[in-house]
Amino acid sequence: MSFGEQPLANALIAPERSSEQQLTYELAPTICSACGLFQLLEQPTATSIFTRKYPFFTSTSKYMSNHFSHLARDLIQNDPTLKDGGFVIEIGSNDGTLLQSFAKAGINHLGFEPSESVANVAKKNGINTDISFFNSETASLIRQKYGPADIILGANVIGHIAEINDIGSGVASLLKDDGIFLIEAVYLGDMLLNTAFDQLYDEHVFTFSGTAVANAFHKHGLELINVERQSVHGGSMRYTLAPLGSHTCTAAVKNLLDEEKNRGLNNSATYIEFRQRCEAIRRDLPLLLSEISGMGHKIVGYGATAKSTTVLNYCGLGTNDIAWIQDSTKAKQGMLSPQTLVPIVPPEYFREVSPEYAVLFAWNHRDEIEMLEREWRKKGGKWILYIPKVTVA
Ligand code: DWN
Ligand code: SAH
């Protein structure tokens, strides 16, 4: 299916450059019937996406910071040798939110992070960070310099890298014989179930299922040994992989692969229904917005997410529909949304204006945001939701 021409989801525009032509590509996902890998047909280059201005900082969500500190705590508890000369590597370490727990525990660590904007924050906080893309070449340089890793982590990043086979061989060569490779990512099954089409954008080259992850890494000698559902980012999966035969495989893996077969994750009918539900949202959301603004109410956006770029461009929405978007990220404030040029403002402005309606583009962080915006809700502030379908709450 196609979501049309789209700009890069995080390519925010400085107001003085708003008349310049922006890079666009066709957002057209498909699924490989042989290996089950759900993927984008057209993929803009990684160097055009992950730049020195990349504006997404993991630490903007307290909930995500907690999630990652729990993950680190569990890994450290499960492997007491880590504190004794162990080595943890993170791919896509961003501002160091996850690695900081290992650093605090005195564990050798290294993050691969190509986007300078976020990597520099991690470095400033004392997190060892290599400002480069992880690939088989950089992996081999690190192995020569520091030796193999006990744990390689990749949260919301492995599906961002088009050269998945190069990643597989890089990870396999950098991991100890009894090491583990842990991936966390938005889960294809949840994306389909929730009609969360806004999880699709240039950075998400692949949206993983258990079946696809098992197939993709098996050919590099890595076996899927465990899977655990996570509630974060609207429904994610944690996949643990290890060198073939080094660990026992849990029943959860077989259960998930069976479930995916039964749910028809590899059947075209599943995707035809998904497309119909996406098209219903594309029809209903602009209608609801024009109805509400026709009654004289102000509508804004909440969270200048990567996801919002897909929604705005797919549904043909712009400044006539959404006055501005509030976002707590300093680097996003004062910028304009890609292609649609909606201004991004700080939270203080949201609270001052107290608009009647806000489209919740950061719907994956709803619990956290409801707590923050209690006062606004008490005053009658309403969310416009579009996932799993268009509603007012
Ligand atoms: O995979 C990816 C995920 C992890 O992060 C990346 N490819 C890009 C990015 O996607 P996103 O922009 O859709 O992520 P979030 O976490 O949904 O973005 C939330 C946005 O909302 C941030 O810009 C921060 C902002 N925010 C806010 O203004 N107030 C967030 C919270 C929690 C808040 O209270
Ligand atoms: N892991 C963090 C960040 C996710 S955003 C989290 O879960 O919140 C994706 C991050 O991966 C960005 O910071 C981006 O710069 C980085 N990235 C993209 N390609 C990469 C690669 N090949 N190697 C390492 N990091 C990469």
Coordinates of C-alpha atoms and ligand atoms in Angstrom, one line a residue:
M1 CA 0.0 0.0 0.0
S2 CA 1.1 3.6 -0.3
F3 CA 0.8 6.5 2.1
G4 CA 1.9 8.9 -0.6
E5 CA 4.8 11.2 -0.9
Q6 CA 6.2 12.0 2.5
P7 CA 9.0 14.2 3.9
L8 CA 11.5 12.7 6.3
A9 CA 9.6 12.4 9.6
N10 CA 12.1 14.2 11.8
A11 CA 13.3 16.8 9.2
L12 CA 11.9 19.8 11.0
I13 CA 12.1 23.1 9.2
A14 CA 13.6 26.4 10.4
P15 CA 11.1 29.1 9.6
E16 CA 13.6 31.0 7.4
R17 CA 13.9 27.9 5.2
S18 CA 10.2 27.2 4.9
S19 CA 10.1 28.1 1.2
E20 CA 12.9 25.6 0.3
Q21 CA 12.1 22.3 -1.5
Q22 CA 12.2 19.3 0.9
L23 CA 13.4 15.8 0.3
T24 CA 10.4 13.5 -0.1
Y25 CA 10.0 9.8 -0.9
E26 CA 7.0 7.5 -1.4
L27 CA 6.0 5.8 1.9
A28 CA 5.1 2.4 0.5
P29 CA 5.2 -0.6 2.8
T30 CA 5.1 -4.2 1.7
I31 CA 5.8 -7.6 3.2
C32 CA 8.2 -10.3 1.9
S33 CA 6.1 -13.4 1.4
A34 CA 9.2 -15.6 1.8
C35 CA 10.6 -14.3 5.1
G36 CA 7.8 -12.3 6.6
L37 CA 9.8 -9.1 6.8
F38 CA 7.4 -6.0 6.7
Q39 CA 9.4 -3.2 5.0
L40 CA 9.4 0.0 3.1
L41 CA 10.0 -0.2 -0.7
E42 CA 11.7 3.1 -0.9
Q43 CA 14.3 4.0 1.7
P44 CA 15.9 7.4 1.9
T45 CA 19.6 7.2 2.8
A46 CA 20.5 6.9 6.5
T47 CA 22.9 9.8 6.3
S48 CA 20.1 12.1 5.2
I49 CA 18.0 11.1 8.2
F50 CA 20.4 10.7 11.2
T51 CA 22.2 14.0 11.1
R52 CA 23.8 16.4 13.5
K53 CA 20.3 17.9 13.9
Y54 CA 18.4 14.7 14.6
P55 CA 15.8 16.0 17.1
F56 CA 14.5 12.9 19.0
F57 CA 15.8 12.6 22.5
T58 CA 14.9 9.4 24.4
S59 CA 14.9 11.2 27.7
T60 CA 11.9 13.4 26.8
S61 CA 9.7 10.6 28.2
K62 CA 10.1 9.9 31.9
Y63 CA 8.2 6.7 31.4
M64 CA 10.7 5.5 28.7
S65 CA 13.6 6.5 31.0
N66 CA 12.1 4.3 33.7
H67 CA 11.5 1.5 31.3
F68 CA 15.2 1.5 30.2
S69 CA 16.5 1.7 33.8
H70 CA 14.4 -1.4 34.6
L71 CA 15.8 -3.2 31.6
A72 CA 19.4 -2.4 32.7
R73 CA 18.6 -3.4 36.3
D74 CA 17.3 -6.8 35.1
L75 CA 20.2 -7.5 32.8
I76 CA 22.7 -6.6 35.5
Q77 CA 20.9 -8.8 38.0
N78 CA 20.8 -11.8 35.6
D79 CA 24.5 -11.6 34.8
P80 CA 26.6 -10.9 37.9
T81 CA 29.8 -11.2 35.9
L82 CA 29.0 -8.0 34.0
K83 CA 30.4 -5.9 36.9
D84 CA 33.5 -8.0 36.7
G85 CA 35.0 -6.9 33.4
G86 CA 31.8 -7.4 31.3
F87 CA 31.2 -5.3 28.2
V88 CA 27.8 -3.9 27.1
I89 CA 27.3 -2.3 23.7
E90 CA 24.3 -0.3 22.6
I91 CA 23.3 0.5 19.0
G92 CA 21.4 3.7 18.7
S93 CA 22.3 4.9 22.2
N94 CA 20.9 8.3 21.5
D95 CA 21.3 10.6 24.5
G96 CA 22.6 7.8 26.7
T97 CA 19.3 7.1 28.6
L98 CA 19.8 3.3 28.7
L99 CA 23.6 3.2 28.9
Q100 CA 23.7 5.5 31.9
S101 CA 22.5 2.7 34.2
F102 CA 25.5 0.5 33.1
A103 CA 27.9 3.5 33.5
K104 CA 26.6 4.2 37.0
A105 CA 27.1 0.5 37.9
G106 CA 30.7 0.8 36.7
I107 CA 30.2 -1.5 33.8
N108 CA 32.3 -1.1 30.6
H109 CA 30.0 0.2 27.9
L110 CA 30.0 1.8 24.5
G111 CA 27.2 3.3 22.5
F112 CA 27.1 3.6 18.7
E113 CA 25.2 6.8 17.8
P114 CA 25.6 8.6 14.5
S115 CA 23.4 11.7 15.3
E116 CA 25.7 14.3 16.9
S117 CA 22.8 16.2 18.4
V118 CA 21.9 13.4 20.8
A119 CA 25.4 11.7 21.0
N120 CA 26.9 14.9 22.4
V121 CA 24.4 14.9 25.3
A122 CA 25.4 11.4 26.2
K123 CA 29.1 12.2 25.9
K124 CA 28.6 15.3 28.2
N125 CA 27.0 13.0 30.7
G126 CA 30.1 10.7 30.7
I127 CA 28.6 7.9 28.6
N128 CA 31.2 6.3 26.2
T129 CA 29.8 7.0 22.8
D130 CA 31.2 6.4 19.3
I131 CA 29.7 9.0 17.0
S132 CA 29.2 6.5 14.1
F133 CA 26.8 4.1 12.4
F134 CA 27.0 0.6 13.6
N135 CA 27.8 -1.8 10.7
S136 CA 30.0 -4.8 10.2
E137 CA 33.0 -2.6 9.6
T138 CA 32.6 -0.4 12.8
A139 CA 31.8 -3.6 14.7
S140 CA 35.1 -5.2 13.7
L141 CA 37.1 -2.1 14.7
I142 CA 35.5 -2.2 18.1
R143 CA 36.2 -5.9 18.6
Q144 CA 39.8 -5.3 17.7
K145 CA 40.1 -2.5 20.2
Y146 CA 38.0 -3.7 23.2
G147 CA 37.3 -7.4 22.5
P148 CA 33.8 -9.1 22.2
A149 CA 30.7 -8.0 24.0
D150 CA 28.6 -9.8 26.6
I151 CA 25.4 -7.9 25.6
I152 CA 24.5 -6.0 22.5
L153 CA 21.4 -3.8 22.8
G154 CA 19.3 -2.2 20.1
A155 CA 16.1 -0.5 21.1
N156 CA 14.0 1.1 18.4
V157 CA 17.0 1.1 16.0
I158 CA 17.6 -2.3 14.4
G159 CA 14.5 -1.9 12.2
H160 CA 15.8 1.5 11.3
I161 CA 18.8 0.0 9.4
A162 CA 18.2 -1.0 5.8
E163 CA 21.3 -3.3 5.6
I164 CA 19.9 -5.9 8.0
N165 CA 22.3 -8.6 6.8
D166 CA 25.3 -6.5 7.5
I167 CA 23.9 -5.8 11.0
G168 CA 23.4 -9.5 11.5
S169 CA 27.0 -10.3 10.6
G170 CA 28.4 -7.4 12.6
V171 CA 26.5 -8.4 15.7
A172 CA 27.4 -12.1 15.3
S173 CA 31.1 -11.2 15.0
L174 CA 31.1 -8.8 18.0
L175 CA 29.2 -11.0 20.4
K176 CA 30.9 -13.4 22.9
D177 CA 30.0 -17.1 22.3
D178 CA 27.6 -17.0 25.2
G179 CA 26.6 -13.4 24.7
I180 CA 23.1 -12.0 24.0
F181 CA 21.7 -9.6 21.5
L182 CA 18.6 -7.8 22.7
I183 CA 16.3 -6.0 20.3
E184 CA 13.2 -3.9 21.2
A185 CA 10.9 -2.5 18.6
V186 CA 7.3 -1.6 17.8
Y187 CA 5.6 -5.0 17.1
L188 CA 4.0 -5.6 13.7
G189 CA 1.1 -7.5 15.4
D190 CA 0.2 -4.5 17.5
M191 CA 0.7 -2.0 14.7
L192 CA -1.8 -3.9 12.7
L193 CA -4.2 -4.5 15.6
N194 CA -4.3 -0.8 16.5
T195 CA -4.3 0.4 12.9
A196 CA -1.2 2.4 14.1
F197 CA -0.2 3.3 10.5
D198 CA 1.6 6.4 11.9
Q199 CA 4.4 4.0 13.1
L200 CA 5.3 3.9 9.5
Y201 CA 7.8 6.5 8.3
D202 CA 11.3 6.7 6.7
E203 CA 13.1 5.7 9.9
H204 CA 11.1 2.5 10.3
V205 CA 12.5 0.6 7.3
F206 CA 11.3 -2.7 9.0
T207 CA 8.5 -3.3 11.4
F208 CA 9.4 -6.6 13.0
S209 CA 7.4 -9.7 13.9
G210 CA 8.8 -12.7 15.7
T211 CA 8.8 -14.7 12.5
A212 CA 10.8 -12.1 10.6
V213 CA 13.4 -11.5 13.4
A214 CA 13.9 -15.3 13.7
N215 CA 14.5 -15.6 9.9
A216 CA 16.6 -12.5 9.5
F217 CA 19.2 -13.4 12.1
H218 CA 19.2 -17.2 11.9
K219 CA 21.3 -17.0 8.8
H220 CA 24.0 -15.2 10.8
G221 CA 24.1 -17.9 13.4
L222 CA 21.8 -16.1 15.9
E223 CA 18.8 -17.9 17.4
L224 CA 15.7 -16.2 18.8
I225 CA 15.7 -17.5 22.4
N226 CA 13.0 -15.4 24.0
V227 CA 10.3 -12.8 23.3
E228 CA 8.5 -10.5 25.8
R229 CA 5.7 -8.1 25.0
Q230 CA 6.2 -4.5 26.1
S231 CA 3.5 -1.9 26.5
V232 CA 5.9 1.0 25.4
H233 CA 5.5 2.9 22.1
G234 CA 1.9 1.6 21.7
G235 CA 2.9 -2.1 21.7
S236 CA 6.5 -3.3 21.4
M237 CA 8.3 -6.7 21.5
R238 CA 11.6 -7.5 23.2
Y239 CA 13.5 -10.1 21.2
T240 CA 16.5 -11.9 22.8
L241 CA 18.9 -13.7 20.4
A242 CA 22.0 -15.7 21.1
P243 CA 24.6 -17.7 19.2
L244 CA 23.0 -20.9 18.0
G245 CA 23.0 -23.6 20.7
S246 CA 24.4 -21.4 23.4
H247 CA 21.1 -20.9 25.3
T248 CA 17.9 -22.8 25.7
C249 CA 14.9 -21.4 23.8
T250 CA 11.8 -20.5 25.8
A251 CA 8.3 -21.7 24.9
A252 CA 7.3 -18.1 24.4
V253 CA 9.1 -18.1 21.1
K254 CA 7.2 -21.0 19.6
N255 CA 4.0 -19.6 21.0
L256 CA 4.5 -16.3 19.3
L257 CA 5.5 -17.8 16.0
D258 CA 2.3 -20.1 16.1
E259 CA 0.2 -17.1 17.1
E260 CA 1.6 -15.1 14.1
K261 CA 0.7 -17.9 11.8
N262 CA -2.8 -18.2 13.2
R263 CA -3.4 -14.4 13.0
G264 CA -2.4 -14.4 9.3
L265 CA 0.5 -12.0 9.7
N266 CA 1.8 -13.3 6.4
N267 CA -1.5 -13.2 4.5
S268 CA -2.4 -10.5 2.1
A269 CA -6.0 -10.4 3.4
T270 CA -4.6 -9.1 6.8
Y271 CA -3.0 -6.2 4.9
I272 CA -6.0 -5.4 2.7
E273 CA -8.1 -5.0 5.9
F274 CA -5.4 -2.9 7.5
R275 CA -5.4 -0.6 4.4
Q276 CA -9.1 -0.2 4.6
R277 CA -9.0 0.8 8.2
C278 CA -6.2 3.3 7.5
E279 CA -8.3 4.8 4.7
A280 CA -11.2 5.2 7.1
I281 CA -9.0 7.2 9.4
R282 CA -7.8 9.3 6.5
R283 CA -11.5 10.1 5.8
D284 CA -12.7 10.6 9.3
L285 CA -10.0 12.7 10.9
P286 CA -10.1 15.7 8.5
L287 CA -13.9 15.6 8.8
L288 CA -13.9 15.7 12.6
L289 CA -11.4 18.5 12.6
S290 CA -13.4 20.6 10.2
E291 CA -16.6 19.9 12.2
I292 CA -14.9 21.0 15.5
S293 CA -13.2 24.1 14.0
G294 CA -16.5 25.0 12.2
M295 CA -18.0 25.3 15.7
G296 CA -15.4 27.9 16.5
H297 CA -13.1 25.8 18.6
K298 CA -9.3 25.9 18.6
I299 CA -7.5 22.7 17.7
V300 CA -3.8 22.1 18.3
G301 CA -1.4 19.1 18.3
Y302 CA 0.3 17.5 21.3
G303 CA 3.7 16.0 20.6
A304 CA 5.7 16.8 17.4
T305 CA 6.3 13.1 16.9
A306 CA 7.8 11.3 13.9
K307 CA 4.4 9.7 13.8
S308 CA 2.6 13.1 13.3
T309 CA 4.5 13.6 10.1
T310 CA 2.9 10.5 8.6
V311 CA -0.6 11.4 9.9
L312 CA -0.5 15.1 8.7
N313 CA 0.8 14.3 5.3
Y314 CA -1.4 11.2 4.7
C315 CA -4.5 12.9 5.8
G316 CA -3.7 16.2 4.0
L317 CA -3.8 18.3 7.1
G318 CA -1.9 21.5 7.8
T319 CA -2.0 24.9 9.5
N320 CA -5.7 25.4 8.6
D321 CA -6.5 22.3 10.7
I322 CA -3.9 22.4 13.5
A323 CA -2.9 25.8 14.8
W324 CA 0.4 24.6 16.4
I325 CA 1.9 21.6 18.1
Q326 CA 3.3 21.6 21.6
D327 CA 6.4 19.7 22.3
S328 CA 8.7 19.5 25.3
T329 CA 11.9 19.0 23.3
K330 CA 13.9 22.2 23.2
A331 CA 15.4 21.4 19.8
K332 CA 11.9 21.1 18.2
Q333 CA 10.5 24.3 19.6
G334 CA 10.5 27.2 17.1
M335 CA 10.7 24.8 14.2
L336 CA 8.0 23.9 11.7
S337 CA 6.6 20.4 11.0
P338 CA 8.1 18.7 7.8
Q339 CA 6.2 19.7 4.7
T340 CA 3.1 20.8 6.5
L341 CA 4.8 23.7 8.3
V342 CA 2.9 23.7 11.5
P343 CA 4.7 25.7 14.2
I344 CA 6.1 23.8 17.2
V345 CA 5.7 25.6 20.6
P346 CA 6.8 24.9 24.2
P347 CA 4.5 23.3 26.8
E348 CA 4.2 26.6 28.7
Y349 CA 2.4 28.1 25.7
F350 CA 0.0 25.1 25.6
R351 CA -0.8 25.7 29.3
E352 CA -1.2 29.5 28.8
V353 CA -3.6 29.2 25.8
S354 CA -5.3 26.1 27.2
P355 CA -6.9 25.2 23.8
E356 CA -10.2 23.3 23.8
Y357 CA -9.0 20.4 21.6
A358 CA -5.6 18.7 21.1
V359 CA -4.8 16.0 18.6
L360 CA -2.7 13.5 20.7
F361 CA 0.2 12.7 18.3
A362 CA 2.1 11.2 21.2
W363 CA -0.7 8.7 21.9
N364 CA 1.9 6.1 22.9
H365 CA 2.7 8.3 26.0
R366 CA -0.9 8.9 27.0
D367 CA -0.7 7.8 30.6
E368 CA 2.4 10.0 31.2
I369 CA 0.8 13.0 29.4
E370 CA -2.6 12.7 31.2
M371 CA -0.7 13.1 34.5
L372 CA 1.1 16.2 33.2
E373 CA -2.0 17.8 31.8
R374 CA -4.4 17.1 34.7
E375 CA -5.2 20.8 35.0
W376 CA -6.0 21.2 31.4
R377 CA -8.3 18.2 31.5
K378 CA -10.1 19.5 34.6
K379 CA -10.8 22.7 32.7
G380 CA -12.4 20.7 29.9
G381 CA -9.5 20.1 27.5
K382 CA -10.3 17.2 25.1
W383 CA -8.1 14.9 23.2
I384 CA -8.8 14.1 19.6
L385 CA -7.5 10.5 19.1
Y386 CA -7.1 8.8 15.7
I387 CA -5.6 5.4 16.9
P388 CA -7.2 2.9 16.7
K389 CA -10.0 5.0 15.3
V390 CA -11.1 8.6 15.2
T391 CA -12.7 9.6 18.6
V392 CA -12.8 12.5 21.1
A393 CA -11.9 11.7 24.7
Ligands
DWN1 O1 11.6 4.7 16.9 C1 11.6 5.9 17.2 C2 11.0 6.3 18.5 C3 11.6 5.6 19.6 O2 11.2 7.7 18.7 C4 12.3 6.9 16.4 N1 12.4 6.5 15.1 C5 11.7 8.3 16.5 C6 10.9 8.6 17.6 O3 9.5 8.5 17.3 P1 8.5 9.6 17.8 O4 8.9 10.9 17.6 O5 7.2 9.2 17.3 O6 8.6 9.2 19.4 P2 7.7 9.6 20.7 O7 8.5 9.1 21.8 O8 6.3 9.3 20.5 O9 7.8 11.2 20.7 C7 7.2 11.9 21.7 C8 7.3 13.4 21.4 O10 6.4 14.1 22.3 C9 8.7 14.0 21.7 O11 9.0 15.0 20.8 C10 8.6 14.6 23.1 C11 7.1 15.0 23.1 N2 6.5 14.9 24.5 C12 6.0 16.0 25.1 O12 5.9 17.0 24.4 N3 5.4 15.9 26.3 C13 6.6 13.7 25.1 C14 6.1 13.5 26.4 C15 6.1 12.2 27.1 C16 5.5 14.7 27.0 O13 5.0 14.7 28.2
SAH2 N1 17.4 3.7 21.4 C1 16.7 5.0 21.6 C2 16.7 5.8 20.3 C3 15.8 5.4 19.2 S1 15.8 6.6 17.8 C4 15.3 4.7 22.1 O1 14.8 3.6 22.0 O2 14.7 5.7 22.5 C5 16.9 5.7 16.8 C6 18.4 6.1 17.1 O3 19.2 5.2 16.4 C7 18.8 7.5 16.6 O4 19.4 8.2 17.7 C8 19.7 7.3 15.5 O5 20.7 8.3 15.3 C9 20.3 6.0 15.8 N2 20.8 5.2 14.6 C10 20.3 5.1 13.4 N3 21.0 4.2 12.6 C11 22.0 3.8 13.4 C12 23.1 2.9 13.2 N4 23.3 2.3 12.0 N5 23.9 2.6 14.2 C13 23.7 3.2 15.4 N6 22.7 4.1 15.7 C14 21.9 4.3 14.7

